[in-house]
């Protein structure tokens, strides 16, 4: 399951992944949500996996990144993404995802406060269109 929270004032788009991860279904839902919230593509992004179990398949991450790079070509997007997780293996895998995220940066945190603090430093709200 995926809950999406859009905070226009803080220019923050949060994806909360809940329950067992079905990588194909999760990728499809994330893409659907991006399409539904095109006005928020320039927002800062958080992926919260603290209430999820299992791992996001790397092939699906590649599919999402390929789609993302194609759809946002030429756009002024926020290339900083915070991932919140309490799974050590996910944190290690995020470094691999970060290498595939062209012109961007993915960082992992264990709390929402730390994730937002980092985003506030590297991509302040006032810098977002």
C-alpha atoms as a printed R data frame, in Angstrom:
    type eleno elety resid chain resno      x      y       z
1   ATOM     1    CA   UNK     A     1  0.000  0.000   0.000
2   ATOM     2    CA   UNK     A     2  1.118  3.557  -0.680
3   ATOM     3    CA   UNK     A     3 -0.040  6.729   1.048
4   ATOM     4    CA   UNK     A     4  0.900 10.019  -0.571
5   ATOM     5    CA   UNK     A     5  1.048 13.264   1.383
6   ATOM     6    CA   UNK     A     6  1.339 16.519  -0.543
7   ATOM     7    CA   UNK     A     7  2.392 19.539   1.510
8   ATOM     8    CA   UNK     A     8  2.262 22.532  -0.852
9   ATOM     9    CA   UNK     A     9  3.336 25.022   1.812
10  ATOM    10    CA   UNK     A    10  6.531 23.090   2.616
11  ATOM    11    CA   UNK     A    11  6.947 21.973  -1.035
12  ATOM    12    CA   UNK     A    12  7.172 18.385   0.127
13  ATOM    13    CA   UNK     A    13  5.852 15.220  -1.506
14  ATOM    14    CA   UNK     A    14  5.947 12.195   0.799
15  ATOM    15    CA   UNK     A    15  5.411  8.593  -0.252
16  ATOM    16    CA   UNK     A    16  4.666  6.294   2.698
17  ATOM    17    CA   UNK     A    17  5.111  2.644   1.795
18  ATOM    18    CA   UNK     A    18  3.058  0.356   4.043
19  ATOM    19    CA   UNK     A    19  3.063 -3.435   4.381
20  ATOM    20    CA   UNK     A    20  4.719 -6.013   2.155
21  ATOM    21    CA   UNK     A    21  6.553 -4.480  -0.806
22  ATOM    22    CA   UNK     A    22  5.348 -5.688  -4.203
23  ATOM    23    CA   UNK     A    23  7.964 -3.962  -6.358
24  ATOM    24    CA   UNK     A    24  6.055 -3.948  -9.656
25  ATOM    25    CA   UNK     A    25  2.848 -2.706  -8.036
26  ATOM    26    CA   UNK     A    26  4.758 -0.110  -6.001
27  ATOM    27    CA   UNK     A    27  6.523  1.267  -9.069
28  ATOM    28    CA   UNK     A    28  3.213  1.449 -10.952
29  ATOM    29    CA   UNK     A    29  1.567  3.302  -8.045
30  ATOM    30    CA   UNK     A    30  4.447  5.756  -7.649
31  ATOM    31    CA   UNK     A    31  4.266  6.577 -11.373
32  ATOM    32    CA   UNK     A    32  0.465  6.984 -11.146
33  ATOM    33    CA   UNK     A    33  0.865  9.336  -8.187
34  ATOM    34    CA   UNK     A    34  3.507 11.409  -9.967
35  ATOM    35    CA   UNK     A    35  1.207 11.711 -12.975
36  ATOM    36    CA   UNK     A    36 -1.672 12.763 -10.713
37  ATOM    37    CA   UNK     A    37  0.449 15.417  -8.969
38  ATOM    38    CA   UNK     A    38  2.447 16.926 -11.839
39  ATOM    39    CA   UNK     A    39  2.279 20.321 -10.144
40  ATOM    40    CA   UNK     A    40  4.392 18.843  -7.319
41  ATOM    41    CA   UNK     A    41  7.225 17.425  -9.443
42  ATOM    42    CA   UNK     A    42  9.455 20.319  -8.441
43  ATOM    43    CA   UNK     A    43  8.838 19.566  -4.739
44  ATOM    44    CA   UNK     A    44 11.282 17.930  -2.383
45  ATOM    45    CA   UNK     A    45 10.587 14.203  -1.964
46  ATOM    46    CA   UNK     A    46 10.568 11.726   0.888
47  ATOM    47    CA   UNK     A    47 10.087  7.975   0.614
48  ATOM    48    CA   UNK     A    48  9.182  6.540   4.015
49  ATOM    49    CA   UNK     A    49  9.731  2.774   4.265
50  ATOM    50    CA   UNK     A    50  9.571  2.436   8.071
51  ATOM    51    CA   UNK     A    51  6.232  0.593   7.951
52  ATOM    52    CA   UNK     A    52  7.137 -1.585   4.965
53  ATOM    53    CA   UNK     A    53  8.507 -5.112   4.869
54  ATOM    54    CA   UNK     A    54 10.610 -6.664   2.160
55  ATOM    55    CA   UNK     A    55 12.913 -5.015  -0.330
56  ATOM    56    CA   UNK     A    56 12.247 -2.896  -3.385
57  ATOM    57    CA   UNK     A    57 13.572 -4.851  -6.379
58  ATOM    58    CA   UNK     A    58 16.443 -3.048  -8.076
59  ATOM    59    CA   UNK     A    59 15.038 -3.703 -11.578
60  ATOM    60    CA   UNK     A    60 11.914 -1.785 -10.556
61  ATOM    61    CA   UNK     A    61 13.995  1.070  -9.178
62  ATOM    62    CA   UNK     A    62 15.750  1.202 -12.543
63  ATOM    63    CA   UNK     A    63 12.367  1.270 -14.319
64  ATOM    64    CA   UNK     A    64 11.180  4.110 -12.079
65  ATOM    65    CA   UNK     A    65 14.393  6.092 -12.573
66  ATOM    66    CA   UNK     A    66 14.306  5.606 -16.349
67  ATOM    67    CA   UNK     A    67 10.714  6.839 -16.443
68  ATOM    68    CA   UNK     A    68 11.533  9.735 -14.080
69  ATOM    69    CA   UNK     A    69 14.532 10.918 -16.135
70  ATOM    70    CA   UNK     A    70 12.529 10.757 -19.360
71  ATOM    71    CA   UNK     A    71  9.498 12.601 -17.936
72  ATOM    72    CA   UNK     A    72 11.460 15.352 -16.188
73  ATOM    73    CA   UNK     A    73 14.006 16.086 -18.915
74  ATOM    74    CA   UNK     A    74 14.456 19.851 -19.102
75  ATOM    75    CA   UNK     A    75 12.415 20.536 -15.949
76  ATOM    76    CA   UNK     A    76 13.670 22.418 -12.895
77  ATOM    77    CA   UNK     A    77 13.086 19.608 -10.409
78  ATOM    78    CA   UNK     A    78 14.418 19.017  -6.926
79  ATOM    79    CA   UNK     A    79 17.069 16.310  -7.294
80  ATOM    80    CA   UNK     A    80 17.397 15.630  -3.566
81  ATOM    81    CA   UNK     A    81 15.442 12.654  -2.234
82  ATOM    82    CA   UNK     A    82 15.279 11.537   1.395
83  ATOM    83    CA   UNK     A    83 14.555  7.913   2.244
84  ATOM    84    CA   UNK     A    84 13.434  7.053   5.748
85  ATOM    85    CA   UNK     A    85 14.090  3.487   6.818
86  ATOM    86    CA   UNK     A    86 14.984  1.435   9.849
87  ATOM    87    CA   UNK     A    87 16.252 -1.413   7.677
88  ATOM    88    CA   UNK     A    88 20.065 -1.487   7.478
89  ATOM    89    CA   UNK     A    89 20.057 -3.447   4.213
90  ATOM    90    CA   UNK     A    90 17.776 -0.854   2.606
91  ATOM    91    CA   UNK     A    91 20.187  1.885   3.653
92  ATOM    92    CA   UNK     A    92 23.061  0.079   1.900
93  ATOM    93    CA   UNK     A    93 20.941 -0.473  -1.208
94  ATOM    94    CA   UNK     A    94 20.008  3.225  -1.276
95  ATOM    95    CA   UNK     A    95 23.641  4.021  -2.040
96  ATOM    96    CA   UNK     A    96 23.380  1.864  -5.171
97  ATOM    97    CA   UNK     A    97 20.134  3.626  -6.130
98  ATOM    98    CA   UNK     A    98 21.860  6.971  -5.581
99  ATOM    99    CA   UNK     A    99 24.511  6.101  -8.181
100 ATOM   100    CA   UNK     A   100 21.762  5.475 -10.763
101 ATOM   101    CA   UNK     A   101 19.963  8.723  -9.943
102 ATOM   102    CA   UNK     A   102 21.600 10.993 -12.507
103 ATOM   103    CA   UNK     A   103 22.245 14.563 -11.324
104 ATOM   104    CA   UNK     A   104 20.616 13.851  -7.983
105 ATOM   105    CA   UNK     A   105 21.225 12.606  -4.505
106 ATOM   106    CA   UNK     A   106 19.435 10.044  -2.366
107 ATOM   107    CA   UNK     A   107 20.163 10.015   1.358
108 ATOM   108    CA   UNK     A   108 18.790  7.707   4.043
109 ATOM   109    CA   UNK     A   109 17.616  8.652   7.525
110 ATOM   110    CA   UNK     A   110 15.958  6.947  10.456
111 ATOM   111    CA   UNK     A   111 13.512  9.759  11.312
112 ATOM   112    CA   UNK     A   112 11.314 12.244   9.491
113 ATOM   113    CA   UNK     A   113 12.901 15.133  11.403
114 ATOM   114    CA   UNK     A   114 16.394 14.231  10.159
115 ATOM   115    CA   UNK     A   115 15.130 13.798   6.587
116 ATOM   116    CA   UNK     A   116 13.382 17.183   6.549
117 ATOM   117    CA   UNK     A   117 16.366 18.885   8.221
118 ATOM   118    CA   UNK     A   118 18.622 17.573   5.444
119 ATOM   119    CA   UNK     A   119 16.191 18.677   2.724
120 ATOM   120    CA   UNK     A   120 15.913 22.124   4.345
121 ATOM   121    CA   UNK     A   121 19.721 22.454   4.091
122 ATOM   122    CA   UNK     A   122 20.269 21.101   0.569
123 ATOM   123    CA   UNK     A   123 17.000 22.200  -1.045
124 ATOM   124    CA   UNK     A   124 15.358 24.960   1.003
125 ATOM   125    CA   UNK     A   125 11.654 25.579   0.467
126 ATOM   126    CA   UNK     A   126 12.319 29.034  -0.932
127 ATOM   127    CA   UNK     A   127 14.527 27.543  -3.659
128 ATOM   128    CA   UNK     A   128 11.615 25.501  -5.059
129 ATOM   129    CA   UNK     A   129  9.325 26.961  -7.743
